[in-house]
PDB file of C-alpha atoms in Angstrom:
ATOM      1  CA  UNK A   1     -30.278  23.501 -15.583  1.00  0.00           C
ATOM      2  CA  UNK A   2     -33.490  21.535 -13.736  1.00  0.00           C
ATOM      3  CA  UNK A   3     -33.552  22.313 -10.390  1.00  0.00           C
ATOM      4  CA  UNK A   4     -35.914  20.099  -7.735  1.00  0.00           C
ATOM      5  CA  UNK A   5     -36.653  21.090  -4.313  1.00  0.00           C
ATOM      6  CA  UNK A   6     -36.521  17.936  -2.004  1.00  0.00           C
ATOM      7  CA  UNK A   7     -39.297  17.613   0.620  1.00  0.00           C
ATOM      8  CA  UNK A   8     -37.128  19.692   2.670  1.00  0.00           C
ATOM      9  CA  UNK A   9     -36.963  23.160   2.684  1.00  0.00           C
ATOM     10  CA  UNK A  10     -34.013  24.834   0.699  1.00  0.00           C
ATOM     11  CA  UNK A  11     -32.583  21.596  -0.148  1.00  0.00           C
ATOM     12  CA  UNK A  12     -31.970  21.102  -3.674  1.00  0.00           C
ATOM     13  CA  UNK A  13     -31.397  18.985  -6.440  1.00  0.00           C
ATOM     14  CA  UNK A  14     -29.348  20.296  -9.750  1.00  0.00           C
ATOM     15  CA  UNK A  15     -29.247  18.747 -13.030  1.00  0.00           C
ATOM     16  CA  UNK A  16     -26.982  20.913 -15.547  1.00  0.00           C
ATOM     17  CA  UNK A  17     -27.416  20.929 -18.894  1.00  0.00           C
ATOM     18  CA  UNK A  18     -25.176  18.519 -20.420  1.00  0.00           C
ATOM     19  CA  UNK A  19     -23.606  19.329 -23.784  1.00  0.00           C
ATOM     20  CA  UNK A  20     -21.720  16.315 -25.728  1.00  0.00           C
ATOM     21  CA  UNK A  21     -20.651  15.516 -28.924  1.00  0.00           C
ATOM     22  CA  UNK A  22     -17.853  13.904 -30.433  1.00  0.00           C
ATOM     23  CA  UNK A  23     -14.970  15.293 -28.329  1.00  0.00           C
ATOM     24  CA  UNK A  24     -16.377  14.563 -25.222  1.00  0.00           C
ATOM     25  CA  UNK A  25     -18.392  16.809 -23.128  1.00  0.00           C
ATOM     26  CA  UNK A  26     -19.638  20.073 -21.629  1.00  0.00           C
ATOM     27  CA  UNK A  27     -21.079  21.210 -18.750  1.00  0.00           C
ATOM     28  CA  UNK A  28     -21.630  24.456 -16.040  1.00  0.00           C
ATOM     29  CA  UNK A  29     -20.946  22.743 -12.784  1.00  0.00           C
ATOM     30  CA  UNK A  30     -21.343  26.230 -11.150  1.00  0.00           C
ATOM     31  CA  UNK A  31     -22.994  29.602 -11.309  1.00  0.00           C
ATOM     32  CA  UNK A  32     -23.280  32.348  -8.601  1.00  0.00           C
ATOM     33  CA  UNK A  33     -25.781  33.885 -10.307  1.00  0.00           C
ATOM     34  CA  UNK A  34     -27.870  31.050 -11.004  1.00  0.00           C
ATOM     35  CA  UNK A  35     -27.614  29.461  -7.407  1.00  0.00           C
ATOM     36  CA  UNK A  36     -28.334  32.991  -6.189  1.00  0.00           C
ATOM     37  CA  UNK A  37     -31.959  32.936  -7.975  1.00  0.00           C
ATOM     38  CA  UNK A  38     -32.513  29.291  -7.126  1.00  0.00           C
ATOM     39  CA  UNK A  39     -31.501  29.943  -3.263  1.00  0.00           C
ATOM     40  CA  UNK A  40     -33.039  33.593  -3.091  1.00  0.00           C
ATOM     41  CA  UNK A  41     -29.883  34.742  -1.454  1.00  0.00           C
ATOM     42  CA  UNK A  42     -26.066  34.676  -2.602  1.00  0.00           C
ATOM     43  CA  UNK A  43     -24.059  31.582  -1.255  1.00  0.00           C
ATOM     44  CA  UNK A  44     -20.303  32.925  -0.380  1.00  0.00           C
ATOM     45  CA  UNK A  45     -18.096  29.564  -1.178  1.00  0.00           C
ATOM     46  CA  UNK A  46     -15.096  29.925   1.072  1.00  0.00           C
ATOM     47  CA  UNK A  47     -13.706  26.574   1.150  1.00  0.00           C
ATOM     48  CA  UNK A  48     -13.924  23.671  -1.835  1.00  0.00           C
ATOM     49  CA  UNK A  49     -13.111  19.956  -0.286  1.00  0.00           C
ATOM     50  CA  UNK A  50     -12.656  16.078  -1.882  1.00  0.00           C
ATOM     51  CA  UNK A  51     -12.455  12.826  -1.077  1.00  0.00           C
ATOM     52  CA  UNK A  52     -11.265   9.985  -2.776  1.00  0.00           C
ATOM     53  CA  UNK A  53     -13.561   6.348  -1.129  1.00  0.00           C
ATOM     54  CA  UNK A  54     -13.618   2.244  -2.205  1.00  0.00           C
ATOM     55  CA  UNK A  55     -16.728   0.852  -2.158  1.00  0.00           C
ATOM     56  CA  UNK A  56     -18.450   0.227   1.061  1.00  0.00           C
ATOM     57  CA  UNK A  57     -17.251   3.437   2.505  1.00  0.00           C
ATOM     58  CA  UNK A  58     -20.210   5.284   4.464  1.00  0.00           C
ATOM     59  CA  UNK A  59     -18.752   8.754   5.545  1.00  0.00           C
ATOM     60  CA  UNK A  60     -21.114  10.553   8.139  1.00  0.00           C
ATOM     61  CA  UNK A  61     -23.485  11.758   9.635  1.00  0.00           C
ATOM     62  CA  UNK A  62     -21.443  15.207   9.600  1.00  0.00           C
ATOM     63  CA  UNK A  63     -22.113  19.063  10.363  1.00  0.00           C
ATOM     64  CA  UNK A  64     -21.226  21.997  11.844  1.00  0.00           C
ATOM     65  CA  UNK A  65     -22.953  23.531  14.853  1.00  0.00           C
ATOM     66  CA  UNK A  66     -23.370  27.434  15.388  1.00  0.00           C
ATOM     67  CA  UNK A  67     -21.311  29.948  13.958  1.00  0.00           C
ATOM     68  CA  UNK A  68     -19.660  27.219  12.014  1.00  0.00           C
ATOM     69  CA  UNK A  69     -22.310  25.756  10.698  1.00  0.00           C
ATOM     70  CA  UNK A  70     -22.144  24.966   6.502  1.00  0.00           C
ATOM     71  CA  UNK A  71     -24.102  24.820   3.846  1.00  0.00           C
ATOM     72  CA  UNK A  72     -22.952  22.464   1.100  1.00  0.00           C
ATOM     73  CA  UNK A  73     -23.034  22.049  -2.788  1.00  0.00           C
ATOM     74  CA  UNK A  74     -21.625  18.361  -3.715  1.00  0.00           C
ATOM     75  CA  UNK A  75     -21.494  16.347  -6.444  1.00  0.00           C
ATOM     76  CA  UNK A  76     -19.122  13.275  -7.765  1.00  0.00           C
ATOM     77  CA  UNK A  77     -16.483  13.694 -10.036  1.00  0.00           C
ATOM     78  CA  UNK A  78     -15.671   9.712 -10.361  1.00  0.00           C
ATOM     79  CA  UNK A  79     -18.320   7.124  -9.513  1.00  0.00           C
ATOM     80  CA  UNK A  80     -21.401   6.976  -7.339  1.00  0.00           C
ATOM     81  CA  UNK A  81     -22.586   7.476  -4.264  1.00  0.00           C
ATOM     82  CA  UNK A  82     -25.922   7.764  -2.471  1.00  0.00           C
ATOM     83  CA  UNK A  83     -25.619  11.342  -1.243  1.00  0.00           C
ATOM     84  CA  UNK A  84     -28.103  11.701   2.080  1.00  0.00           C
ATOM     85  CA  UNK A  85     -28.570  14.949   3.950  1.00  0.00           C
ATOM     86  CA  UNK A  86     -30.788  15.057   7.559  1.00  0.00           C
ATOM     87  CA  UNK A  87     -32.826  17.952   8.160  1.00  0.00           C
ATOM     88  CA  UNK A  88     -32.112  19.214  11.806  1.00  0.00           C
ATOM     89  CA  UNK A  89     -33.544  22.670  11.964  1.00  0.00           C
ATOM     90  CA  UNK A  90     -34.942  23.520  15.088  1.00  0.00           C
ATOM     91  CA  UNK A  91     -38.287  23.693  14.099  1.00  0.00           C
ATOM     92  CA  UNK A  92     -38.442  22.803  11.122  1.00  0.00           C
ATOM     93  CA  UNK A  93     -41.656  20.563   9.397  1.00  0.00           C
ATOM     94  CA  UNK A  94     -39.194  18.396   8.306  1.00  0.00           C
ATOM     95  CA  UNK A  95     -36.901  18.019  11.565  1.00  0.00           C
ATOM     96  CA  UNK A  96     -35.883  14.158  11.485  1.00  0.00           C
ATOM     97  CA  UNK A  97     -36.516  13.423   7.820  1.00  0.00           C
ATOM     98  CA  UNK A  98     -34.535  12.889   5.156  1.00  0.00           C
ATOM     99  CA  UNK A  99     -33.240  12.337   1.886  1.00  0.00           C
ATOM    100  CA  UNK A 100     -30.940  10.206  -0.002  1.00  0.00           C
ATOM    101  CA  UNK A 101     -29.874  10.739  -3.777  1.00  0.00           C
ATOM    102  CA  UNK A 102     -27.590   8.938  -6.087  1.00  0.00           C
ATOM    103  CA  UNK A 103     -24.931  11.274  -7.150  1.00  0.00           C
ATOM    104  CA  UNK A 104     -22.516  10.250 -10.162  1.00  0.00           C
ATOM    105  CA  UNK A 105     -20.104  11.239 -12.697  1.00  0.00           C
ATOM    106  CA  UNK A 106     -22.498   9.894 -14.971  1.00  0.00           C
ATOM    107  CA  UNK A 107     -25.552  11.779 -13.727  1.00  0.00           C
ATOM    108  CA  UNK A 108     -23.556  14.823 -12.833  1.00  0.00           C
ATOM    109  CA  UNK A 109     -26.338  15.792  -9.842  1.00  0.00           C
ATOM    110  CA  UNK A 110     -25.279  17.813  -7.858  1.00  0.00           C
ATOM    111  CA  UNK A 111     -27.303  18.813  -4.158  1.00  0.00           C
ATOM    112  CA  UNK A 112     -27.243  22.087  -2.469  1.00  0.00           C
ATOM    113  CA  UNK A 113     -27.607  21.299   1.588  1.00  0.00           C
ATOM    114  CA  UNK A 114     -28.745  24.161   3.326  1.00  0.00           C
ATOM    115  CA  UNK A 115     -26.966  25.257   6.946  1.00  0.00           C
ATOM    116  CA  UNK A 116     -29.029  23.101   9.858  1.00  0.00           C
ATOM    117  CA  UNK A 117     -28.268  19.855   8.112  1.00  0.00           C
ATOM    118  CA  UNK A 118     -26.640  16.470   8.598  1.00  0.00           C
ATOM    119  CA  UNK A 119     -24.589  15.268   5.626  1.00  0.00           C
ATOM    120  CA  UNK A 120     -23.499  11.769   4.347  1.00  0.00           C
ATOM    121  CA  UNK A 121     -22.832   9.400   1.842  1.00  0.00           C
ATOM    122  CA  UNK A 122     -21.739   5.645   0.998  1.00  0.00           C
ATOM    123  CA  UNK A 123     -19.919   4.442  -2.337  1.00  0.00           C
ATOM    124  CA  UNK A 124     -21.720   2.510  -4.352  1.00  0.00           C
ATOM    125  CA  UNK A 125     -19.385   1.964  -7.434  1.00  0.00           C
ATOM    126  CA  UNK A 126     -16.011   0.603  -6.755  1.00  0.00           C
ATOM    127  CA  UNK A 127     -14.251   4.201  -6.575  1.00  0.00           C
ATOM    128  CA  UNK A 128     -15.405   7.665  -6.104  1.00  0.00           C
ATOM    129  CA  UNK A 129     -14.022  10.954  -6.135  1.00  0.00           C
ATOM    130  CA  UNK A 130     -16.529  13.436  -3.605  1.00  0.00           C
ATOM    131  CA  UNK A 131     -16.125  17.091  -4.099  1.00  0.00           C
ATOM    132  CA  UNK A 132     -17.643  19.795  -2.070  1.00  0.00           C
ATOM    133  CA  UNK A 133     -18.188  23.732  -1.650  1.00  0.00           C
ATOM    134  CA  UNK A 134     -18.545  24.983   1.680  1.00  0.00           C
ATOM    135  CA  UNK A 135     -19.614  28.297   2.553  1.00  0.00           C
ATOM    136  CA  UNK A 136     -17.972  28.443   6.039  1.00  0.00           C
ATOM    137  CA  UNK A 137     -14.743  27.231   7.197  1.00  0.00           C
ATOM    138  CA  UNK A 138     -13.884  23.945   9.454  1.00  0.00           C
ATOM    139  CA  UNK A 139     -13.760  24.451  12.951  1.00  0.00           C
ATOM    140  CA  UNK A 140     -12.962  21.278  14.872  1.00  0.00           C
ATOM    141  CA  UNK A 141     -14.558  22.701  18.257  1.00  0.00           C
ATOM    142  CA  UNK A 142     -18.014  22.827  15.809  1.00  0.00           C
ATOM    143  CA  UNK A 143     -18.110  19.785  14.871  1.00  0.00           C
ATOM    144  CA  UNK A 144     -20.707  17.656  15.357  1.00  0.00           C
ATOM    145  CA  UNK A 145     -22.601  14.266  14.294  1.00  0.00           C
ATOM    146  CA  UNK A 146     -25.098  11.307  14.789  1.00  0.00           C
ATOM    147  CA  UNK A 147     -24.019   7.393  13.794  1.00  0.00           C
ATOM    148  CA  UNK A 148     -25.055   6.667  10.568  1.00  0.00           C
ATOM    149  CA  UNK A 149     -26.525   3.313  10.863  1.00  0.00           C
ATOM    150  CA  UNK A 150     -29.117   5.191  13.776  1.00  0.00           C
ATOM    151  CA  UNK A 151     -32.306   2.880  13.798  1.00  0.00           C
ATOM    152  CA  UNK A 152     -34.242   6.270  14.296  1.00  0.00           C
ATOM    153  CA  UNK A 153     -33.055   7.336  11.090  1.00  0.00           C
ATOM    154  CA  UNK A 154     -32.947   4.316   9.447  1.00  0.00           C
ATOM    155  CA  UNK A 155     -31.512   5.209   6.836  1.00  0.00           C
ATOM    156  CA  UNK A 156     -30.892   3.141   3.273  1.00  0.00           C
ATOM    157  CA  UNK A 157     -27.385   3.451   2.117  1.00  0.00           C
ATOM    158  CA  UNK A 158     -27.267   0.720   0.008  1.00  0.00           C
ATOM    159  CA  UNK A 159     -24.699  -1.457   1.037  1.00  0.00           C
ATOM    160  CA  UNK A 160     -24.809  -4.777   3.247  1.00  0.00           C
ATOM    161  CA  UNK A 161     -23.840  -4.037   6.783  1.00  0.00           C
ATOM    162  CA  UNK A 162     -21.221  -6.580   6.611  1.00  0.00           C
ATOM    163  CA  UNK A 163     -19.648  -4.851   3.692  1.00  0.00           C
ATOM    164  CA  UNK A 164     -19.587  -1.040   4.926  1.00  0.00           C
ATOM    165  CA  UNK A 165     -16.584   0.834   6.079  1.00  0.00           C
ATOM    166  CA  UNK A 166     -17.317   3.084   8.580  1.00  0.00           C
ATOM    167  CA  UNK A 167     -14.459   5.196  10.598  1.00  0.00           C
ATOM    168  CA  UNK A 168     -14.309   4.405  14.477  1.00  0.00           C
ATOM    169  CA  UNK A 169     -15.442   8.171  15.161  1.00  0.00           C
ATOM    170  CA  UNK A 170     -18.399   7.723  13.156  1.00  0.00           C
ATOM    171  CA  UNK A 171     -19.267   4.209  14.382  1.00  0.00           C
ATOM    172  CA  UNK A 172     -19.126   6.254  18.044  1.00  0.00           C
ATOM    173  CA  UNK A 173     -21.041   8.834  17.103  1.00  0.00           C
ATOM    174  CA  UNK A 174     -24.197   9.270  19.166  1.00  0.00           C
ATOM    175  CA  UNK A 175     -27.535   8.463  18.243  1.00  0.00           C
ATOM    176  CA  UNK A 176     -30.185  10.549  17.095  1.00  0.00           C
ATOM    177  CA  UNK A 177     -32.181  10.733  19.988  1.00  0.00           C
ATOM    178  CA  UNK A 178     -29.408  11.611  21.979  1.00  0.00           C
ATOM    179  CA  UNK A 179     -28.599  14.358  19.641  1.00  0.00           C
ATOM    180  CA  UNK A 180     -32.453  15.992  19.795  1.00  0.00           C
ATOM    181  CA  UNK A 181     -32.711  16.368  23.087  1.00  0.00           C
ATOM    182  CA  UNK A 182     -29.344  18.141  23.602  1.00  0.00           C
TER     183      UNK A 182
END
């Protein structure tokens, strides 16, 4: 497996080794053991999630605040997407930045998102399947979010603004600035 640290902290990208031949293919899409030494500490997984999106589909910005909060492994089990994930640490080097990957059943890349973090993506291929490990459960009352076409953030998700799909909630969402000075 390669495994890149992103410009922020803890936040990583993992490329499995890929084994094919004529029946198809092969592949570890997880190890405890393996995360463990990447992370330095063992993730607990306590919840796996999925979603199923057309193209045009930007889902986000997402997290969960306080006791709540999650850290995520994802990767795409049908199509693509450009995966982003907003470092919101409290002082953190990073706080604001962020970064924005192309996850795909082709690549099969998946990134680990650390707890402190906003989460995202937007389909790029005509269909994609999203899966997800968590490593702490929903809570509604926890929930929390900035608009993902913020101008602070500006953020590249690929897709003409007249062709994104964007759920009311998330086209409500507050901005970022709003969010940093809570």
């Amino acid at each position: 497996m390669k495994v890149t640290e992103t410009k922020l902290k803890g936040c990583f990208i993992l490329e499995p080794t890929v084994f094919e031949d004529s029946r198809g293919y092969f592949f570890e899409s997880y190890n405890e053991d393996k995360l463990e030494e990447i992370l330095g500490y063992k993730p607990t997984f306590v919840q796996d999630n999925q979603s199923r999106s057309s193209y045009g589909v930007v889902r986000g910005l997402h997290m969960q605040a306080g006791e709540y909060a999650q850290a995520k492994l994802v990767r795409v089990i049908e199509g693509s997407v450009i995966d982003v994930a907003v470092d919101v640490r409290p002082n953190s080097e990073t706080y604001g930045e962020s970064v924005a990957i192309e996850l795909s059943a082709d690549n099969k890349k998946q990134l680990f998102i650390p707890r402190g973090f906003l989460h995202g993506f937007s389909v790029i291929s005509e269909k994609a399947t999203f899966f997800y490990k968590c490593d702490n459960n929903y809570n509604k009352a926890s929930e929390d979010g900035v608009n993902p076409l913020d101008d602070e953030l500006n953020i590249d998700w690929q897709i003409a603004i007249n062709q994104m799909i964007i759920s009311e909630k998330d086209q409500e969402a507050q901005s970022f600035s709003t969010f940093k000075n809570k």
